[in-house]
PDB file of C-alpha atoms and ligand atoms in Angstrom:
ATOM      1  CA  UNK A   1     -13.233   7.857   3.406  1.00  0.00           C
ATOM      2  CA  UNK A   2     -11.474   7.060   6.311  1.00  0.00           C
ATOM      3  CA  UNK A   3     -12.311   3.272   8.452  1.00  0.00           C
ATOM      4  CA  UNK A   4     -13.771   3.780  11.700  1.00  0.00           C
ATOM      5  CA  UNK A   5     -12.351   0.549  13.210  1.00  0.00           C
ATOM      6  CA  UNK A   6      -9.117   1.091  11.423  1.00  0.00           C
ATOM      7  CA  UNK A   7      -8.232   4.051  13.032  1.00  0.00           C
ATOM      8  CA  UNK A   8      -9.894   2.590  16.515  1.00  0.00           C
ATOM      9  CA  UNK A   9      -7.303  -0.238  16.472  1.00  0.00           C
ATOM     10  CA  UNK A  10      -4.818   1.914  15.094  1.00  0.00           C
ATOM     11  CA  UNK A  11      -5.553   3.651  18.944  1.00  0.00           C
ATOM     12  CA  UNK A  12      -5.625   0.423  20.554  1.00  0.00           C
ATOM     13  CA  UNK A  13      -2.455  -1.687  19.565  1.00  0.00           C
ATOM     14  CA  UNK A  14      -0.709   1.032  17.269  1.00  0.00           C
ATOM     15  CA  UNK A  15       2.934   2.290  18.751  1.00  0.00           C
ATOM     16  CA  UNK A  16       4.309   5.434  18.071  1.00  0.00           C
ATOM     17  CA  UNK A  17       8.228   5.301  17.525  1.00  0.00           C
ATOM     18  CA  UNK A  18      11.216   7.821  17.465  1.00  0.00           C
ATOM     19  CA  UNK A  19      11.720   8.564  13.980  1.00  0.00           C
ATOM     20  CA  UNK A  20       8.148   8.730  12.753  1.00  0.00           C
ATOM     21  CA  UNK A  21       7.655   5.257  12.852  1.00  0.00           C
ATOM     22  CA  UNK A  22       3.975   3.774  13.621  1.00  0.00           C
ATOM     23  CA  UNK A  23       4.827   0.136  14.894  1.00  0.00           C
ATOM     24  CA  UNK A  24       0.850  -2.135  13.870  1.00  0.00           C
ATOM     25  CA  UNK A  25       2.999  -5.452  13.892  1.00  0.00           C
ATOM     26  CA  UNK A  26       1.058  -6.646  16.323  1.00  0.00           C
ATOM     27  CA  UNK A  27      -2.128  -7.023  13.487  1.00  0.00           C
ATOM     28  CA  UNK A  28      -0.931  -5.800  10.364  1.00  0.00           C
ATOM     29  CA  UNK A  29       2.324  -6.422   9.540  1.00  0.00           C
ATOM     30  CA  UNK A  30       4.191  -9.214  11.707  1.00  0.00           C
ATOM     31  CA  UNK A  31       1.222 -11.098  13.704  1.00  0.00           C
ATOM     32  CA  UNK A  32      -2.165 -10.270  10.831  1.00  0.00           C
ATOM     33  CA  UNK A  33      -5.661  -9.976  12.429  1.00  0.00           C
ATOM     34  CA  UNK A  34      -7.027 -11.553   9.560  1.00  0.00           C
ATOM     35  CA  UNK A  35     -10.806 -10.517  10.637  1.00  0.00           C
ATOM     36  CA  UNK A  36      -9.394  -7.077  10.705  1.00  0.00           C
ATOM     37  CA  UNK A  37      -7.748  -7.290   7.282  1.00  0.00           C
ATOM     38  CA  UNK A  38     -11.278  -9.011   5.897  1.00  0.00           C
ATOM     39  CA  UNK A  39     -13.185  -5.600   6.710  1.00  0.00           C
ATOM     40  CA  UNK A  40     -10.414  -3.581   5.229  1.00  0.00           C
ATOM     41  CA  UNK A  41     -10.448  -6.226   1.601  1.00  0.00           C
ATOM     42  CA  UNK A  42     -14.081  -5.347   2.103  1.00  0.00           C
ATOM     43  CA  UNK A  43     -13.633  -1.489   2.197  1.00  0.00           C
ATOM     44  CA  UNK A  44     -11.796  -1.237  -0.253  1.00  0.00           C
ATOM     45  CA  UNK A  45     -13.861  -3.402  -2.574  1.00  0.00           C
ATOM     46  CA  UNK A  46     -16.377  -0.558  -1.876  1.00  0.00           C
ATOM     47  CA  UNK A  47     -14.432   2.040  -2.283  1.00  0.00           C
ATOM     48  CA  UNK A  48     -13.665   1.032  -5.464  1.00  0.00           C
ATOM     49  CA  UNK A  49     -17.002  -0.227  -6.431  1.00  0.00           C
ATOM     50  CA  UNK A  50     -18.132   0.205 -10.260  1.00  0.00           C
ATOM     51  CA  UNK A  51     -14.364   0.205 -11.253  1.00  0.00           C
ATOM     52  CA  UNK A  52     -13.395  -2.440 -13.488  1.00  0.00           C
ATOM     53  CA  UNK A  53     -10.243  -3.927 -11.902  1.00  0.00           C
ATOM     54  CA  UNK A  54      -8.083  -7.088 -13.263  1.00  0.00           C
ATOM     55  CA  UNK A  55      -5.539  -7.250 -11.004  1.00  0.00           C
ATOM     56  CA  UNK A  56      -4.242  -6.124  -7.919  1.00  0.00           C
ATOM     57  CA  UNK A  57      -0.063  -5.304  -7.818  1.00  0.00           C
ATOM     58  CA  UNK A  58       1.476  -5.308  -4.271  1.00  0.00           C
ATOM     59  CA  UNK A  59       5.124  -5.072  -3.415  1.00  0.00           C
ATOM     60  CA  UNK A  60       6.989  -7.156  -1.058  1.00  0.00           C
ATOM     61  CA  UNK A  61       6.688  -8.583   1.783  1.00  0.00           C
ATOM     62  CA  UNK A  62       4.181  -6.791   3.955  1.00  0.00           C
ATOM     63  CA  UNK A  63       1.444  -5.675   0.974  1.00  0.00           C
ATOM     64  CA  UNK A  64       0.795  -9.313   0.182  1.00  0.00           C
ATOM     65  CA  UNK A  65      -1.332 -10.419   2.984  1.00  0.00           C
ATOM     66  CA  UNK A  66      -3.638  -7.062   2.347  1.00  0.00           C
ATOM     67  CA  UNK A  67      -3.564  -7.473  -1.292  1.00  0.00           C
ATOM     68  CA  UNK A  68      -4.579 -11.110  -1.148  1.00  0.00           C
ATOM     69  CA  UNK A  69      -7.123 -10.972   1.166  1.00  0.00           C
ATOM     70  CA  UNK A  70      -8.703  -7.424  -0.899  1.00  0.00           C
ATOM     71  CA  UNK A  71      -8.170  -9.541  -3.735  1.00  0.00           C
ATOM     72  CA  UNK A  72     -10.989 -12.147  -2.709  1.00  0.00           C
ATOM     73  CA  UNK A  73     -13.350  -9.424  -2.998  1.00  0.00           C
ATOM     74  CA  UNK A  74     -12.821  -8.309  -6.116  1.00  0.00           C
ATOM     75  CA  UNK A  75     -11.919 -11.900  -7.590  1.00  0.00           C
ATOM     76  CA  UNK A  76      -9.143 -11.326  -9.328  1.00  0.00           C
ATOM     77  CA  UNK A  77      -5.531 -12.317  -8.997  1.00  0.00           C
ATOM     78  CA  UNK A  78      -2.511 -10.591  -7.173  1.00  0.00           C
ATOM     79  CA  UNK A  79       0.657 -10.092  -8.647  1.00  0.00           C
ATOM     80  CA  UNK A  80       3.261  -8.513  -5.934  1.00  0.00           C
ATOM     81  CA  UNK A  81       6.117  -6.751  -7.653  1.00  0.00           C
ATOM     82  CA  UNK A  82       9.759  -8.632  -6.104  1.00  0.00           C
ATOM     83  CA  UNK A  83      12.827  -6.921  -4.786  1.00  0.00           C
ATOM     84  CA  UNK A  84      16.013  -7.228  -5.797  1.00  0.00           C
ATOM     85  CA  UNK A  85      19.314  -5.777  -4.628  1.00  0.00           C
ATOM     86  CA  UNK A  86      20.399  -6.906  -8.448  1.00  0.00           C
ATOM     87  CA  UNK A  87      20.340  -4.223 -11.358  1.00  0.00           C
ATOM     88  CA  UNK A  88      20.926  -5.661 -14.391  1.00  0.00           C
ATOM     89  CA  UNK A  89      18.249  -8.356 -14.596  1.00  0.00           C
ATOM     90  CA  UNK A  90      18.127  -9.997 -17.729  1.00  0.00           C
ATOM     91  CA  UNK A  91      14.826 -11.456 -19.310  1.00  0.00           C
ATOM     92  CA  UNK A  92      11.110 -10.678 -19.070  1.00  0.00           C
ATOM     93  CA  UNK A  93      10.687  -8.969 -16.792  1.00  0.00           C
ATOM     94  CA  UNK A  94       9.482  -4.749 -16.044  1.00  0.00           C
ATOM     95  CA  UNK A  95      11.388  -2.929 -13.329  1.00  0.00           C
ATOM     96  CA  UNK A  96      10.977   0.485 -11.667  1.00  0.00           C
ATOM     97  CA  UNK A  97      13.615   1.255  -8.833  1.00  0.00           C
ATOM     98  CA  UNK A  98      12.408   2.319  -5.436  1.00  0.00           C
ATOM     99  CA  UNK A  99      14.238   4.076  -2.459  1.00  0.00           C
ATOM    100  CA  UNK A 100      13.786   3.664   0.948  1.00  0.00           C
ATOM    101  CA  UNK A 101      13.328   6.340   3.672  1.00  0.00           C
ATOM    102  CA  UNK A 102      12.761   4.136   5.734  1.00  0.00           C
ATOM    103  CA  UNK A 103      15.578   1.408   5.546  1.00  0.00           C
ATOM    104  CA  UNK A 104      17.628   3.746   3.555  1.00  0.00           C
ATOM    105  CA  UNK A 105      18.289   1.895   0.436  1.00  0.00           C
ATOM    106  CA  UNK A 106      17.184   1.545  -2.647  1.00  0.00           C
ATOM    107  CA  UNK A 107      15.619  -1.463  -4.618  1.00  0.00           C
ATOM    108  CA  UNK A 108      14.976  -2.194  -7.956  1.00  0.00           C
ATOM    109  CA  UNK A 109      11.223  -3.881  -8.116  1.00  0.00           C
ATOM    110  CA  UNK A 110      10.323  -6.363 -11.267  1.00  0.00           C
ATOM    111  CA  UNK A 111       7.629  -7.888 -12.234  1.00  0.00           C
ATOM    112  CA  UNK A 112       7.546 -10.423 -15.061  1.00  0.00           C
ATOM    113  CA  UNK A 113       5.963  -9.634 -18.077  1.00  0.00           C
ATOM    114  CA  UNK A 114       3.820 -12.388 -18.397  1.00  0.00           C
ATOM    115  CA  UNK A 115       1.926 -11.299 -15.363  1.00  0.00           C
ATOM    116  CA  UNK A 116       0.924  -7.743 -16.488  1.00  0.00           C
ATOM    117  CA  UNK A 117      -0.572  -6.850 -19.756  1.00  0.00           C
ATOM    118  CA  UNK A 118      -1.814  -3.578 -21.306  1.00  0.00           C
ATOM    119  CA  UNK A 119      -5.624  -5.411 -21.428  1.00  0.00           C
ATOM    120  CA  UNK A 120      -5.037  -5.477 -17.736  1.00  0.00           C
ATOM    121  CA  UNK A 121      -6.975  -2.915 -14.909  1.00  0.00           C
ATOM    122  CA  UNK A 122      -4.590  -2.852 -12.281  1.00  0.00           C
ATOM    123  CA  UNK A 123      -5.186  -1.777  -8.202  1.00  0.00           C
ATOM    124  CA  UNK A 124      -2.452  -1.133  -6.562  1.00  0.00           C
ATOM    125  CA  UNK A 125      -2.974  -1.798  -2.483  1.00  0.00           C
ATOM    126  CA  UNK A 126      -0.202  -1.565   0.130  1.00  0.00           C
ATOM    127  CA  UNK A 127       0.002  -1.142   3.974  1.00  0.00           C
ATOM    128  CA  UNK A 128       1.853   2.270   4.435  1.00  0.00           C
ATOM    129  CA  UNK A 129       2.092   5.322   2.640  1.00  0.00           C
ATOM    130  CA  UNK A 130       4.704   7.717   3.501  1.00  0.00           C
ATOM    131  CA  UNK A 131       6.688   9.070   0.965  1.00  0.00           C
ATOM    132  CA  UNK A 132       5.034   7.700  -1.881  1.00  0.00           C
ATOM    133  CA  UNK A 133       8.041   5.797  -3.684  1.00  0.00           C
ATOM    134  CA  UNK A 134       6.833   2.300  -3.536  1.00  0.00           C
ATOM    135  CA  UNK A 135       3.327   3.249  -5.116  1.00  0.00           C
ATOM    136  CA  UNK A 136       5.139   5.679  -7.634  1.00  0.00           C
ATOM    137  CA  UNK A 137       7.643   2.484  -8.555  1.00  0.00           C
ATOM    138  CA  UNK A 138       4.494   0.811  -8.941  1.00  0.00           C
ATOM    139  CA  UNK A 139       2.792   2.523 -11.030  1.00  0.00           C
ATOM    140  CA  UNK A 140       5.754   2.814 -13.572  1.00  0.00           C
ATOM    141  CA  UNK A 141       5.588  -0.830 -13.859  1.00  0.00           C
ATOM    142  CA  UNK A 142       2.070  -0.213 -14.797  1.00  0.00           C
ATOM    143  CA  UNK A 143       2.956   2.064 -17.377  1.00  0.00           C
ATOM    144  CA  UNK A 144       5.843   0.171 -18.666  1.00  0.00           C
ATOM    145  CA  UNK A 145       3.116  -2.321 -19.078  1.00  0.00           C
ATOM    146  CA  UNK A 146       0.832  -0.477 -20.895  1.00  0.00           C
ATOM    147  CA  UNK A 147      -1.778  -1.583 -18.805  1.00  0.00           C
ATOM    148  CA  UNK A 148      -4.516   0.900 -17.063  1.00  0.00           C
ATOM    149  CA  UNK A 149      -3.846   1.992 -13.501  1.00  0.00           C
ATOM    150  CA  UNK A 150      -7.329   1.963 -11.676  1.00  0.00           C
ATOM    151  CA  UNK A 151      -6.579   3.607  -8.673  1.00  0.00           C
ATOM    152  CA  UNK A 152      -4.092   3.065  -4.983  1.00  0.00           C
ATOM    153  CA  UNK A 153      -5.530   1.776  -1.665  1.00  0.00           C
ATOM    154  CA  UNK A 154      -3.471   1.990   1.086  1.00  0.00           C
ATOM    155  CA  UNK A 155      -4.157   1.242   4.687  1.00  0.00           C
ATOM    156  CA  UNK A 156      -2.205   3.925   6.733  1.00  0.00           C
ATOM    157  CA  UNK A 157      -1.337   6.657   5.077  1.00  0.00           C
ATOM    158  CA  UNK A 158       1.078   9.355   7.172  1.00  0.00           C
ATOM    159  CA  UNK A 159      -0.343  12.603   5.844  1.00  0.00           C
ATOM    160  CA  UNK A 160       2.862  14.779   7.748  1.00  0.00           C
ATOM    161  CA  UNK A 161       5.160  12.871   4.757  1.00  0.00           C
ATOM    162  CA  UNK A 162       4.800  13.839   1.217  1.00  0.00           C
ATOM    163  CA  UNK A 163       3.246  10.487  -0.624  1.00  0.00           C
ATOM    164  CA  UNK A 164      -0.207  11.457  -0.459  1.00  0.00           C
ATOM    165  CA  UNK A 165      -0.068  14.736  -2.212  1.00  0.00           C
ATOM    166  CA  UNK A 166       2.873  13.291  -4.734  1.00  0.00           C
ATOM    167  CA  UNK A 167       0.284  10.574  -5.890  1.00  0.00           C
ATOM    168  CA  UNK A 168      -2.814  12.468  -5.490  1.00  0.00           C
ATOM    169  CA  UNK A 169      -0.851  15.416  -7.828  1.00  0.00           C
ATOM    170  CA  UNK A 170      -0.111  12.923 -10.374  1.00  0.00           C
ATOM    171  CA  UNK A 171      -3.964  12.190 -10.691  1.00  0.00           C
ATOM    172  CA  UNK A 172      -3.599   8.481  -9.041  1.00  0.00           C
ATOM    173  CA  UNK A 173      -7.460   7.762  -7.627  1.00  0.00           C
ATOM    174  CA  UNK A 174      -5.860   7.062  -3.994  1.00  0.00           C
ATOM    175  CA  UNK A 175      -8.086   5.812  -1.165  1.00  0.00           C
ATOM    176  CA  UNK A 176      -5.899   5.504   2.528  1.00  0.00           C
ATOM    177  CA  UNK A 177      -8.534   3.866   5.016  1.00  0.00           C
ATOM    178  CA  UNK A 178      -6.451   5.776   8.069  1.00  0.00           C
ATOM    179  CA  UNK A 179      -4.888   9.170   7.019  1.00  0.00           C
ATOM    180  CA  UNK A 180      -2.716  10.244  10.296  1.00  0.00           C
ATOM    181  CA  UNK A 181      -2.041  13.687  10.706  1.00  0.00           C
ATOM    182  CA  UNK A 182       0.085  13.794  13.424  1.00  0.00           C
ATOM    183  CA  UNK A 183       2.310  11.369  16.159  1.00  0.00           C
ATOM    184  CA  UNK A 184       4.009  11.434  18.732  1.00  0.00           C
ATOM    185  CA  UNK A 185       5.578   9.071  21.536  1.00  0.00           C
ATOM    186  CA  UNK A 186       3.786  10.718  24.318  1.00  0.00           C
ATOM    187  CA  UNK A 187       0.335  11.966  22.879  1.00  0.00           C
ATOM    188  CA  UNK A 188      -0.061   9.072  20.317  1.00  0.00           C
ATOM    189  CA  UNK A 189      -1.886   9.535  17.124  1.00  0.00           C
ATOM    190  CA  UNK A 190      -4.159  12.148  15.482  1.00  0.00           C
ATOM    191  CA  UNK A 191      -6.065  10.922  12.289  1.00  0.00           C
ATOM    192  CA  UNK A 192      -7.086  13.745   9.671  1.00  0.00           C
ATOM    193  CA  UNK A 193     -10.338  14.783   9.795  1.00  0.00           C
ATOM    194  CA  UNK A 194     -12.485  13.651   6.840  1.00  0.00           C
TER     195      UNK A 194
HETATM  196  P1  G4P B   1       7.282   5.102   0.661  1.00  0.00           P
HETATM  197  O1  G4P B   1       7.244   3.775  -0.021  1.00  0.00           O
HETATM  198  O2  G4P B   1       5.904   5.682   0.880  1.00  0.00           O
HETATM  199  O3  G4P B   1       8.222   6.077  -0.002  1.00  0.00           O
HETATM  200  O4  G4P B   1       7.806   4.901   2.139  1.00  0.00           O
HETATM  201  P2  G4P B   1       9.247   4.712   2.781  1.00  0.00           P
HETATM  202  O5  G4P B   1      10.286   4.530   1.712  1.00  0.00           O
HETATM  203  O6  G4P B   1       9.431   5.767   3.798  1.00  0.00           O
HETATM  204  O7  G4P B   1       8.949   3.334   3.505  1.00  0.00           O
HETATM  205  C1  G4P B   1       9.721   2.201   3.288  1.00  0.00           C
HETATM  206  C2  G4P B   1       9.174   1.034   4.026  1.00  0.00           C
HETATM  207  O8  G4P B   1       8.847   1.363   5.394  1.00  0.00           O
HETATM  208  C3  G4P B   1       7.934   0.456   3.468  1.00  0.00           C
HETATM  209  O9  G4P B   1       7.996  -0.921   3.703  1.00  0.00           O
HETATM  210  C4  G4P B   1       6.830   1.076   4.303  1.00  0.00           C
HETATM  211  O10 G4P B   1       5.684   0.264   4.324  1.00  0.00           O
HETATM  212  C5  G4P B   1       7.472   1.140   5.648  1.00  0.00           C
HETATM  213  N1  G4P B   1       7.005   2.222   6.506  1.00  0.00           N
HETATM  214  C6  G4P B   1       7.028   3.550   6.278  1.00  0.00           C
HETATM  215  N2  G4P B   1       6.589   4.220   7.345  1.00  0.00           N
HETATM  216  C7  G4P B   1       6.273   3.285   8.269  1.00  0.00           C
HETATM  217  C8  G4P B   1       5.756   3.357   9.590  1.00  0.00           C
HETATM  218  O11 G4P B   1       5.497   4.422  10.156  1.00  0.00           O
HETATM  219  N3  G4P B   1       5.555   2.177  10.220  1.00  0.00           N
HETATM  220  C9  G4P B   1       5.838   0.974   9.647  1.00  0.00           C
HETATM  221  N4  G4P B   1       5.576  -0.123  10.356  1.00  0.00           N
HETATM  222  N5  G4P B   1       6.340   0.864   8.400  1.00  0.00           N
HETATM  223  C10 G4P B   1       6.553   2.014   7.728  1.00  0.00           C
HETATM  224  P3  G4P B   1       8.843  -1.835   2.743  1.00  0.00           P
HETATM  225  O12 G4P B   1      10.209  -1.298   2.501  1.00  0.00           O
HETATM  226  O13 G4P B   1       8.036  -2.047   1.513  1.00  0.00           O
HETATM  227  O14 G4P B   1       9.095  -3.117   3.562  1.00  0.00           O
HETATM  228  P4  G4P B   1       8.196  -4.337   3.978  1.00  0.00           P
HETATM  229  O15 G4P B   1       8.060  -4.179   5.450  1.00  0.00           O
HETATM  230  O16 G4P B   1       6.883  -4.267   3.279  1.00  0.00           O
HETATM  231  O17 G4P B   1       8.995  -5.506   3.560  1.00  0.00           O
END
């Protein structure tokens, strides 16, 4: 289900950009509207409700803000996955390595193993979805870990890239509270019907 004043604001403030690119850093991802991000840690604390969840993983840098204010609803900690332009990592730690459409690179992600364990009931949240490689890198740490992946929640998911059906094919329980369908510079955004 998508969020009504999600997508509203989306209208509002969001700016579409050549290249596909949706600028919201004017209350998601640069300056936060943090009463904005409190309804969205509430929706998807109910999209999620009845499902046991431990932990929530993020990924650097913008996913952290979301995931810790989401996190407050569900009481339980975050762990956000780091970046590192470094391959051979030695020590505890579980890595998955992600590329970048976007910035055109590729990281590898870690996560140290004391911070994930297969007890654990992990949510994965993040602010975009477009091609699905952060939440796939993700969820391999997941698995690495042995631990149970509950489910994605994203907040803006572009629906004209290939992430959602990726994840959704590999039987990930994904929730995107904005799914946009189509942009453009001069006609702005069009949000999937639900
Ligand atoms: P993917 O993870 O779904 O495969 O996406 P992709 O590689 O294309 O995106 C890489 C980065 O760009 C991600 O941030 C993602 O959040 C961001 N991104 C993708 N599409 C858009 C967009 O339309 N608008 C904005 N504002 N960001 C977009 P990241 O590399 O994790 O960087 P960070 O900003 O969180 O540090």
């Amino acid at each position: 289900m998508q969020m009504q004043l999600l997508k509203e604001r989306i209208q509002k403030d969001g700016l579409v950009e050549d290249g596909d690119i949706l600028k919201v850093d004017s209350f998601l991802n640069h300056q936060i509207d943090i009463s904005l991000l409190e309804e969205i840690g509430k929706e998807f604390n109910r999209q999620f409700e009845g499902k046991e969840v431990t932990k929530i993983l993020t990924i650097e840098a913008s996913g952290i803000a979301i995931a810790c204010i989401t996190a407050r609803y569900f009481k339980v900690p975050v762990v956000f996955a780091k970046k590192t332009k470094t391959l051979n990592i030695a020590g505890e730690v579980y890595k998955a390595s992600v590329e970048s459409f976007t910035h055109k690179n590729t990281n590898t992600i870690i996560v140290s193993k004391k911070f994930l364990k297969p007890e654990d009931k992990v949510l994965i949240i993040d602010d975009f979805l477009a091609n699905g490689k952060a939440i796939i890198g993700l969820s391999k740490l997941v698995e690495e870990a042995g631990a149970t992946l509950v489910g994605a929640g994203v907040v803006i998911e572009k629906g004209f890239q290939p992430g959602g059906t990726r994840i959704r094919e590999m039987g990930i329980d994904l929730h995107s509270l904005a799914i946009v369908e189509s942009m453009d510079p001069a006609n702005g955004v069009r949000f999937r019907e639900d």
